[in-house]
Amino acid sequence: KSMGRIGITIRGASAGGRVFGTVFFLVFLGMGLLFCVFVGREVYLSAKTYSWEQTDCVILESRVEENGKGEKPYRFRVRYEYQWQGQTFSSEKSARTGRTFSGYDEARRLAARYPLDSKAGCFVNPTNPSEALLERPSLWFGLMILLPLVFVGIGGIGIVAMWSRPADPEPEATKARTKPIS
């Protein structure tokens, strides 16, 4: 432990350097954890729809709308009716999140899949039957968690490395006892 120009040296690095390094790696760790929470939440909400029960529905409206905004100006609009436990419900959700498209043809294909007055299968939330979807979301999005986990790893390893003791070179006592043969 010696005095340096910047501060007290602790285990090979100055205290100020360790604090700065810790804050730097905490940012990586924190942002990685935050994005893991975001991705995890989306995957959890999407996975819950796989427990919803499927029932028949009738398409009452199916069309493509243009909102003229942003990179995805085309939107698939649908309205359908379904029976659940003796009651009739109506929904306008084709998927858990809104369906917007950059090209008209993509939205038109989806509208063609669900033509007016046709029958389709929809998935009904058993705890809230007024909520239904025509399509369940893909769970492949869950693989996106690997990206923020890299940041969590960098942050965690960096913090541990900042505060771990470096490997001790040979103790002085051992050096003094060994003499060269020649």
Tab-separated table of N, CA and C in Angstrom, residues 4-137:
chain	number	residue	atom	x	y	z
A	4	GLY	N	0.285	7.483	-3.914
A	4	GLY	CA	0.556	7.881	-5.280
A	4	GLY	C	0.081	9.308	-5.477
A	5	ARG	N	0.275	9.839	-6.679
A	5	ARG	CA	-0.170	11.207	-6.944
A	5	ARG	C	-1.685	11.318	-6.929
A	6	ILE	N	-2.387	10.277	-7.368
A	6	ILE	CA	-3.846	10.343	-7.442
A	6	ILE	C	-4.480	9.992	-6.106
A	7	GLY	N	-3.951	9.055	-5.396
A	7	GLY	CA	-4.569	8.669	-4.130
A	7	GLY	C	-3.873	7.455	-3.563
A	8	ILE	N	-4.520	6.825	-2.628
A	8	ILE	CA	-3.961	5.642	-1.991
A	8	ILE	C	-4.109	4.469	-2.936
A	9	THR	N	-3.032	3.697	-3.102
A	9	THR	CA	-3.077	2.521	-3.964
A	9	THR	C	-3.528	1.329	-3.142
A	10	ILE	N	-4.579	0.667	-3.626
A	10	ILE	CA	-5.106	-0.511	-2.946
A	10	ILE	C	-5.039	-1.665	-3.919
A	11	ARG	N	-4.249	-2.672	-3.584
A	11	ARG	CA	-4.135	-3.889	-4.404
A	11	ARG	C	-3.811	-3.577	-5.857
A	12	GLY	N	-2.955	-2.687	-6.108
A	12	GLY	CA	-2.491	-2.436	-7.469
A	12	GLY	C	-3.198	-1.317	-8.208
A	13	ALA	N	-4.350	-0.870	-7.784
A	13	ALA	CA	-5.062	0.223	-8.453
A	13	ALA	C	-5.416	1.270	-7.414
A	14	SER	N	-5.461	2.509	-7.840
A	14	SER	CA	-5.799	3.562	-6.881
A	14	SER	C	-7.269	3.461	-6.507
A	15	ALA	N	-7.608	3.986	-5.345
A	15	ALA	CA	-9.004	3.944	-4.881
A	15	ALA	C	-9.900	4.706	-5.848
A	16	GLY	N	-9.432	5.843	-6.335
A	16	GLY	CA	-10.218	6.623	-7.296
A	16	GLY	C	-10.453	5.864	-8.584
A	17	GLY	N	-9.409	5.160	-9.042
A	17	GLY	CA	-9.547	4.358	-10.258
A	17	GLY	C	-10.535	3.226	-10.092
A	18	ARG	N	-10.518	2.608	-8.930
A	18	ARG	CA	-11.467	1.518	-8.661
A	18	ARG	C	-12.902	2.032	-8.588
A	19	VAL	N	-13.080	3.172	-7.951
A	19	VAL	CA	-14.432	3.744	-7.849
A	19	VAL	C	-14.935	4.117	-9.242
A	20	PHE	N	-14.087	4.789	-10.032
A	20	PHE	CA	-14.480	5.146	-11.395
A	20	PHE	C	-14.799	3.892	-12.208
A	21	GLY	N	-13.933	2.892	-12.128
A	21	GLY	CA	-14.165	1.637	-12.851
A	21	GLY	C	-15.440	0.951	-12.412
A	22	THR	N	-15.710	0.981	-11.102
A	22	THR	CA	-16.934	0.365	-10.585
A	22	THR	C	-18.166	1.071	-11.141
A	23	VAL	N	-18.146	2.406	-11.139
A	23	VAL	CA	-19.289	3.167	-11.683
A	23	VAL	C	-19.453	2.870	-13.170
A	24	PHE	N	-18.348	2.819	-13.898
A	24	PHE	CA	-18.386	2.514	-15.327
A	24	PHE	C	-19.037	1.152	-15.577
A	25	PHE	N	-18.593	0.135	-14.844
A	25	PHE	CA	-19.141	-1.203	-15.039
A	25	PHE	C	-20.555	-1.333	-14.474
A	26	LEU	N	-20.904	-0.542	-13.469
A	26	LEU	CA	-22.287	-0.544	-12.956
A	26	LEU	C	-23.269	-0.058	-14.020
A	27	VAL	N	-22.834	0.885	-14.854
A	27	VAL	CA	-23.695	1.356	-15.952
A	27	VAL	C	-23.976	0.194	-16.907
A	28	PHE	N	-22.933	-0.558	-17.280
A	28	PHE	CA	-23.128	-1.730	-18.141
A	28	PHE	C	-24.075	-2.726	-17.476
A	29	LEU	N	-23.820	-3.022	-16.215
A	29	LEU	CA	-24.635	-3.992	-15.488
A	29	LEU	C	-26.087	-3.522	-15.389
A	30	GLY	N	-26.271	-2.271	-15.010
A	30	GLY	CA	-27.627	-1.731	-14.842
A	30	GLY	C	-28.413	-1.699	-16.135
A	31	MET	N	-27.797	-1.216	-17.219
A	31	MET	CA	-28.500	-1.155	-18.505
A	31	MET	C	-28.808	-2.564	-19.015
A	32	GLY	N	-27.866	-3.466	-18.839
A	32	GLY	CA	-28.116	-4.848	-19.247
A	32	GLY	C	-29.275	-5.455	-18.487
A	33	LEU	N	-29.304	-5.254	-17.168
A	33	LEU	CA	-30.414	-5.780	-16.361
A	33	LEU	C	-31.734	-5.141	-16.751
A	34	LEU	N	-31.725	-3.839	-17.024
A	34	LEU	CA	-32.957	-3.142	-17.417
A	34	LEU	C	-33.523	-3.733	-18.707
A	35	PHE	N	-32.666	-3.926	-19.696
A	35	PHE	CA	-33.145	-4.505	-20.946
A	35	PHE	C	-33.537	-5.972	-20.788
A	36	CYS	N	-32.883	-6.698	-19.886
A	36	CYS	CA	-33.314	-8.070	-19.592
A	36	CYS	C	-34.727	-8.073	-19.035
A	37	VAL	N	-35.041	-7.109	-18.185
A	37	VAL	CA	-36.395	-7.005	-17.629
A	37	VAL	C	-37.399	-6.716	-18.744
A	38	PHE	N	-37.056	-5.782	-19.646
A	38	PHE	CA	-37.965	-5.457	-20.756
A	38	PHE	C	-38.233	-6.677	-21.638
A	39	VAL	N	-37.177	-7.364	-22.033
A	39	VAL	CA	-37.325	-8.542	-22.895
A	39	VAL	C	-38.065	-9.641	-22.145
A	40	GLY	N	-37.693	-9.868	-20.897
A	40	GLY	CA	-38.352	-10.899	-20.087
A	40	GLY	C	-39.838	-10.648	-19.924
A	41	ARG	N	-40.208	-9.392	-19.726
A	41	ARG	CA	-41.628	-9.038	-19.574
A	41	ARG	C	-42.400	-9.343	-20.857
A	42	GLU	N	-41.833	-8.962	-22.000
A	42	GLU	CA	-42.497	-9.226	-23.284
A	42	GLU	C	-42.658	-10.725	-23.532
A	43	VAL	N	-41.623	-11.480	-23.235
A	43	VAL	CA	-41.688	-12.934	-23.437
A	43	VAL	C	-42.734	-13.530	-22.493
A	44	TYR	N	-42.765	-13.074	-21.250
A	44	TYR	CA	-43.747	-13.576	-20.282
A	44	TYR	C	-45.175	-13.294	-20.760
A	45	LEU	N	-45.447	-12.055	-21.186
A	45	LEU	CA	-46.797	-11.713	-21.648
A	45	LEU	C	-47.171	-12.495	-22.903
A	46	SER	N	-46.212	-12.698	-23.781
A	46	SER	CA	-46.476	-13.491	-24.991
A	46	SER	C	-46.719	-14.954	-24.644
A	47	ALA	N	-45.938	-15.488	-23.727
A	47	ALA	CA	-46.091	-16.896	-23.343
A	47	ALA	C	-47.425	-17.151	-22.662
A	48	LYS	N	-47.943	-16.165	-21.935
A	48	LYS	CA	-49.246	-16.340	-21.278
A	48	LYS	C	-50.356	-16.619	-22.281
A	49	THR	N	-50.245	-16.077	-23.499
A	49	THR	CA	-51.296	-16.292	-24.496
A	49	THR	C	-51.373	-17.752	-24.941
A	50	TYR	N	-50.325	-18.536	-24.691
A	50	TYR	CA	-50.341	-19.948	-25.063
A	50	TYR	C	-51.210	-20.780	-24.117
A	51	SER	N	-51.653	-20.191	-23.023
A	51	SER	CA	-52.593	-20.884	-22.134
A	51	SER	C	-54.040	-20.482	-22.439
A	52	TRP	N	-54.237	-19.545	-23.356
A	52	TRP	CA	-55.581	-19.113	-23.729
A	52	TRP	C	-56.243	-20.192	-24.575
A	53	GLU	N	-57.539	-20.295	-24.455
A	53	GLU	CA	-58.278	-21.329	-25.180
A	53	GLU	C	-58.719	-20.832	-26.549
A	54	GLN	N	-58.687	-21.758	-27.514
A	54	GLN	CA	-59.082	-21.405	-28.871
A	54	GLN	C	-60.573	-21.641	-29.066
A	55	THR	N	-61.206	-20.729	-29.789
A	55	THR	CA	-62.619	-20.855	-30.126
A	55	THR	C	-62.827	-20.310	-31.536
A	56	ASP	N	-63.975	-20.595	-32.108
A	56	ASP	CA	-64.281	-20.092	-33.452
A	56	ASP	C	-64.760	-18.651	-33.376
A	57	CYS	N	-64.441	-17.899	-34.412
A	57	CYS	CA	-64.914	-16.520	-34.501
A	57	CYS	C	-65.322	-16.224	-35.941
A	58	VAL	N	-66.103	-15.170	-36.111
A	58	VAL	CA	-66.553	-14.741	-37.436
A	58	VAL	C	-65.983	-13.349	-37.690
A	59	ILE	N	-65.345	-13.175	-38.827
A	59	ILE	CA	-64.727	-11.900	-39.192
A	59	ILE	C	-65.831	-10.947	-39.667
A	60	LEU	N	-65.962	-9.818	-38.982
A	60	LEU	CA	-66.968	-8.819	-39.328
A	60	LEU	C	-66.387	-7.683	-40.165
A	61	GLU	N	-65.089	-7.456	-40.030
A	61	GLU	CA	-64.423	-6.384	-40.776
A	61	GLU	C	-62.958	-6.770	-40.944
A	62	SER	N	-62.435	-6.558	-42.145
A	62	SER	CA	-61.038	-6.873	-42.415
A	62	SER	C	-60.564	-5.957	-43.534
A	63	ARG	N	-59.605	-5.074	-43.215
A	63	ARG	CA	-59.152	-4.121	-44.226
A	63	ARG	C	-57.760	-3.595	-43.880
A	64	VAL	N	-57.201	-2.865	-44.829
A	64	VAL	CA	-55.914	-2.205	-44.644
A	64	VAL	C	-56.170	-0.708	-44.547
A	65	GLU	N	-55.580	-0.091	-43.547
A	65	GLU	CA	-55.696	1.353	-43.349
A	65	GLU	C	-54.344	1.991	-43.576
A	66	GLU	N	-54.339	3.207	-44.075
A	66	GLU	CA	-53.088	3.949	-44.197
A	66	GLU	C	-53.171	5.139	-43.259
A	67	ASN	N	-52.198	5.198	-42.326
A	67	ASN	CA	-52.205	6.330	-41.398
A	67	ASN	C	-51.250	7.430	-41.847
A	68	GLY	N	-50.409	7.152	-42.847
A	68	GLY	CA	-49.529	8.169	-43.401
A	68	GLY	C	-48.388	8.595	-42.499
A	69	LYS	N	-48.171	7.870	-41.404
A	69	LYS	CA	-47.121	8.255	-40.456
A	69	LYS	C	-45.981	7.252	-40.457
A	70	GLY	N	-44.783	7.763	-40.261
A	70	GLY	CA	-43.618	6.936	-39.984
A	70	GLY	C	-43.222	5.976	-41.083
A	71	GLU	N	-42.380	5.025	-40.681
A	71	GLU	CA	-41.842	4.040	-41.607
A	71	GLU	C	-42.822	2.916	-41.894
A	72	LYS	N	-43.826	2.762	-41.049
A	72	LYS	CA	-44.824	1.700	-41.225
A	72	LYS	C	-46.220	2.324	-41.291
A	73	PRO	N	-46.575	2.855	-42.472
A	73	PRO	CA	-47.847	3.596	-42.576
A	73	PRO	C	-49.094	2.721	-42.757
A	74	TYR	N	-48.933	1.421	-43.015
A	74	TYR	CA	-50.087	0.569	-43.276
A	74	TYR	C	-50.414	-0.278	-42.056
A	75	ARG	N	-51.709	-0.350	-41.760
A	75	ARG	CA	-52.152	-1.070	-40.571
A	75	ARG	C	-53.281	-2.040	-40.942
A	76	PHE	N	-53.185	-3.225	-40.411
A	76	PHE	CA	-54.239	-4.225	-40.594
A	76	PHE	C	-55.308	-3.993	-39.542
A	77	ARG	N	-56.528	-3.760	-40.004
A	77	ARG	CA	-57.658	-3.554	-39.103
A	77	ARG	C	-58.609	-4.732	-39.239
A	78	VAL	N	-59.026	-5.271	-38.098
A	78	VAL	CA	-59.940	-6.402	-38.105
A	78	VAL	C	-60.907	-6.264	-36.939
A	79	ARG	N	-62.094	-6.774	-37.133
A	79	ARG	CA	-63.077	-6.862	-36.048
A	79	ARG	C	-63.777	-8.198	-36.216
A	80	TYR	N	-63.886	-8.924	-35.117
A	80	TYR	CA	-64.488	-10.249	-35.181
A	80	TYR	C	-65.325	-10.488	-33.927
A	81	GLU	N	-66.209	-11.474	-34.048
A	81	GLU	CA	-67.126	-11.822	-32.969
A	81	GLU	C	-66.935	-13.293	-32.623
A	82	TYR	N	-67.062	-13.613	-31.332
A	82	TYR	CA	-66.885	-14.992	-30.887
A	82	TYR	C	-67.792	-15.252	-29.684
A	83	GLN	N	-68.070	-16.531	-29.489
A	83	GLN	CA	-68.894	-16.974	-28.366
A	83	GLN	C	-67.985	-17.537	-27.288
A	84	TRP	N	-68.253	-17.151	-26.041
A	84	TRP	CA	-67.490	-17.698	-24.923
A	84	TRP	C	-68.430	-17.901	-23.748
A	85	GLN	N	-68.597	-19.136	-23.344
A	85	GLN	CA	-69.451	-19.528	-22.228
A	85	GLN	C	-70.842	-18.899	-22.326
A	86	GLY	N	-71.436	-19.027	-23.524
A	86	GLY	CA	-72.803	-18.575	-23.747
A	86	GLY	C	-72.951	-17.086	-23.996
A	87	GLN	N	-71.877	-16.320	-23.970
A	87	GLN	CA	-71.947	-14.887	-24.235
A	87	GLN	C	-71.228	-14.568	-25.536
A	88	THR	N	-71.674	-13.498	-26.205
A	88	THR	CA	-71.040	-13.045	-27.441
A	88	THR	C	-70.110	-11.881	-27.132
A	89	PHE	N	-68.899	-11.998	-27.636
A	89	PHE	CA	-67.899	-10.947	-27.444
A	89	PHE	C	-67.393	-10.489	-28.804
A	90	SER	N	-66.809	-9.312	-28.823
A	90	SER	CA	-66.233	-8.746	-30.034
A	90	SER	C	-64.832	-8.241	-29.712
A	91	SER	N	-63.919	-8.363	-30.671
A	91	SER	CA	-62.553	-7.887	-30.471
A	91	SER	C	-62.012	-7.294	-31.763
A	92	GLU	N	-61.034	-6.425	-31.621
A	92	GLU	CA	-60.372	-5.822	-32.776
A	92	GLU	C	-58.879	-6.113	-32.786
A	93	LYS	N	-58.443	-7.022	-31.935
A	93	LYS	CA	-57.013	-7.313	-31.846
A	93	LYS	C	-56.660	-8.543	-32.674
A	94	SER	N	-55.752	-8.347	-33.617
A	94	SER	CA	-55.281	-9.501	-34.380
A	94	SER	C	-54.091	-10.147	-33.672
A	95	ALA	N	-53.329	-9.333	-32.958
A	95	ALA	CA	-52.148	-9.819	-32.235
A	95	ALA	C	-52.005	-9.023	-30.941
A	96	ARG	N	-51.070	-9.447	-30.094
A	96	ARG	CA	-50.885	-8.773	-28.805
A	96	ARG	C	-50.468	-7.317	-28.985
A	97	THR	N	-49.631	-7.054	-29.976
A	97	THR	CA	-49.223	-5.682	-30.278
A	97	THR	C	-49.808	-5.295	-31.630
A	98	GLY	N	-49.896	-4.008	-31.894
A	98	GLY	CA	-50.469	-3.529	-33.148
A	98	GLY	C	-49.737	-4.057	-34.368
A	99	ARG	N	-50.448	-4.284	-35.435
A	99	ARG	CA	-49.866	-4.818	-36.666
A	99	ARG	C	-49.745	-3.687	-37.680
A	100	THR	N	-48.557	-3.126	-37.819
A	100	THR	CA	-48.293	-2.103	-38.823
A	100	THR	C	-47.217	-2.620	-39.770
A	101	PHE	N	-47.253	-2.120	-41.003
A	101	PHE	CA	-46.361	-2.630	-42.043
A	101	PHE	C	-45.792	-1.490	-42.863
A	102	SER	N	-44.587	-1.707	-43.401
A	102	SER	CA	-43.970	-0.696	-44.254
A	102	SER	C	-44.522	-0.776	-45.678
A	103	GLY	N	-44.947	-1.967	-46.083
A	103	GLY	CA	-45.480	-2.146	-47.429
A	103	GLY	C	-46.955	-2.511	-47.418
A	104	TYR	N	-47.672	-2.012	-48.402
A	104	TYR	CA	-49.105	-2.283	-48.507
A	104	TYR	C	-49.372	-3.775	-48.708
A	105	ASP	N	-48.552	-4.441	-49.523
A	105	ASP	CA	-48.775	-5.854	-49.838
A	105	ASP	C	-48.748	-6.743	-48.599
A	106	GLU	N	-47.862	-6.435	-47.650
A	106	GLU	CA	-47.797	-7.236	-46.419
A	106	GLU	C	-49.116	-7.157	-45.650
A	107	ALA	N	-49.648	-5.948	-45.525
A	107	ALA	CA	-50.912	-5.758	-44.814
A	107	ALA	C	-52.069	-6.381	-45.593
A	108	ARG	N	-52.034	-6.266	-46.914
A	108	ARG	CA	-53.097	-6.837	-47.755
A	108	ARG	C	-53.131	-8.357	-47.632
A	109	ARG	N	-51.956	-8.992	-47.549
A	109	ARG	CA	-51.908	-10.454	-47.394
A	109	ARG	C	-52.579	-10.890	-46.094
A	110	LEU	N	-52.354	-10.128	-45.045
A	110	LEU	CA	-52.972	-10.449	-43.763
A	110	LEU	C	-54.491	-10.259	-43.836
A	111	ALA	N	-54.930	-9.198	-44.476
A	111	ALA	CA	-56.370	-8.964	-44.647
A	111	ALA	C	-56.986	-10.072	-45.507
A	112	ALA	N	-56.259	-10.570	-46.500
A	112	ALA	CA	-56.763	-11.651	-47.356
A	112	ALA	C	-56.853	-12.967	-46.581
A	113	ARG	N	-56.016	-13.139	-45.584
A	113	ARG	CA	-56.061	-14.352	-44.763
A	113	ARG	C	-57.332	-14.389	-43.903
A	114	TYR	N	-57.858	-13.226	-43.579
A	114	TYR	CA	-59.062	-13.114	-42.753
A	114	TYR	C	-60.132	-12.314	-43.503
A	115	PRO	N	-60.728	-12.906	-44.562
A	115	PRO	CA	-61.720	-12.156	-45.349
A	115	PRO	C	-63.036	-11.960	-44.585
A	116	LEU	N	-63.773	-10.968	-45.005
A	116	LEU	CA	-65.066	-10.620	-44.419
A	116	LEU	C	-66.014	-11.821	-44.427
A	117	ASP	N	-66.745	-12.026	-43.348
A	117	ASP	CA	-67.734	-13.096	-43.153
A	117	ASP	C	-67.134	-14.514	-43.141
A	118	SER	N	-65.842	-14.630	-42.976
A	118	SER	CA	-65.237	-15.959	-42.898
A	118	SER	C	-65.114	-16.374	-41.437
A	119	LYS	N	-64.883	-17.680	-41.244
A	119	LYS	CA	-64.664	-18.198	-39.895
A	119	LYS	C	-63.169	-18.378	-39.682
A	120	ALA	N	-62.751	-18.119	-38.463
A	120	ALA	CA	-61.342	-18.278	-38.097
A	120	ALA	C	-61.293	-18.755	-36.652
A	121	GLY	N	-60.120	-19.097	-36.213
A	121	GLY	CA	-59.928	-19.453	-34.813
A	121	GLY	C	-59.318	-18.266	-34.089
A	122	CYS	N	-59.807	-18.003	-32.901
A	122	CYS	CA	-59.206	-16.945	-32.091
A	122	CYS	C	-58.907	-17.512	-30.706
A	123	PHE	N	-58.000	-16.870	-30.021
A	123	PHE	CA	-57.566	-17.322	-28.705
A	123	PHE	C	-58.126	-16.375	-27.656
A	124	VAL	N	-58.869	-16.934	-26.695
A	124	VAL	CA	-59.591	-16.139	-25.704
A	124	VAL	C	-58.908	-16.253	-24.344
A	125	ASN	N	-58.728	-15.113	-23.712
A	125	ASN	CA	-58.168	-15.064	-22.368
A	125	ASN	C	-59.243	-15.564	-21.400
A	126	PRO	N	-59.049	-16.715	-20.750
A	126	PRO	CA	-60.097	-17.262	-19.887
A	126	PRO	C	-60.381	-16.405	-18.649
A	127	THR	N	-59.417	-15.623	-18.212
A	127	THR	CA	-59.660	-14.757	-17.048
A	127	THR	C	-60.311	-13.445	-17.430
A	128	ASN	N	-60.237	-13.070	-18.722
A	128	ASN	CA	-60.881	-11.855	-19.229
A	128	ASN	C	-61.393	-12.153	-20.634
A	129	PRO	N	-62.592	-12.765	-20.742
A	129	PRO	CA	-63.081	-13.228	-22.048
A	129	PRO	C	-63.291	-12.122	-23.082
A	130	SER	N	-63.280	-10.864	-22.678
A	130	SER	CA	-63.421	-9.794	-23.666
A	130	SER	C	-62.099	-9.546	-24.399
A	131	GLU	N	-61.042	-10.234	-23.984
A	131	GLU	CA	-59.739	-10.112	-24.630
A	131	GLU	C	-59.480	-11.357	-25.466
A	132	ALA	N	-59.239	-11.154	-26.748
A	132	ALA	CA	-58.971	-12.269	-27.653
A	132	ALA	C	-57.990	-11.825	-28.731
A	133	LEU	N	-57.321	-12.805	-29.327
A	133	LEU	CA	-56.348	-12.566	-30.399
A	133	LEU	C	-56.589	-13.545	-31.524
A	134	LEU	N	-56.347	-13.103	-32.746
A	134	LEU	CA	-56.407	-14.023	-33.876
A	134	LEU	C	-55.135	-14.859	-33.967
A	135	GLU	N	-54.001	-14.265	-33.598
A	135	GLU	CA	-52.718	-14.952	-33.701
A	135	GLU	C	-51.925	-14.777	-32.418
A	136	ARG	N	-51.287	-15.854	-31.986
A	136	ARG	CA	-50.394	-15.780	-30.827
A	136	ARG	C	-49.043	-15.246	-31.279
A	137	PRO	N	-48.369	-14.520	-30.415
A	137	PRO	CA	-47.035	-14.026	-30.789
A	137	PRO	C	-45.996	-15.140	-30.761
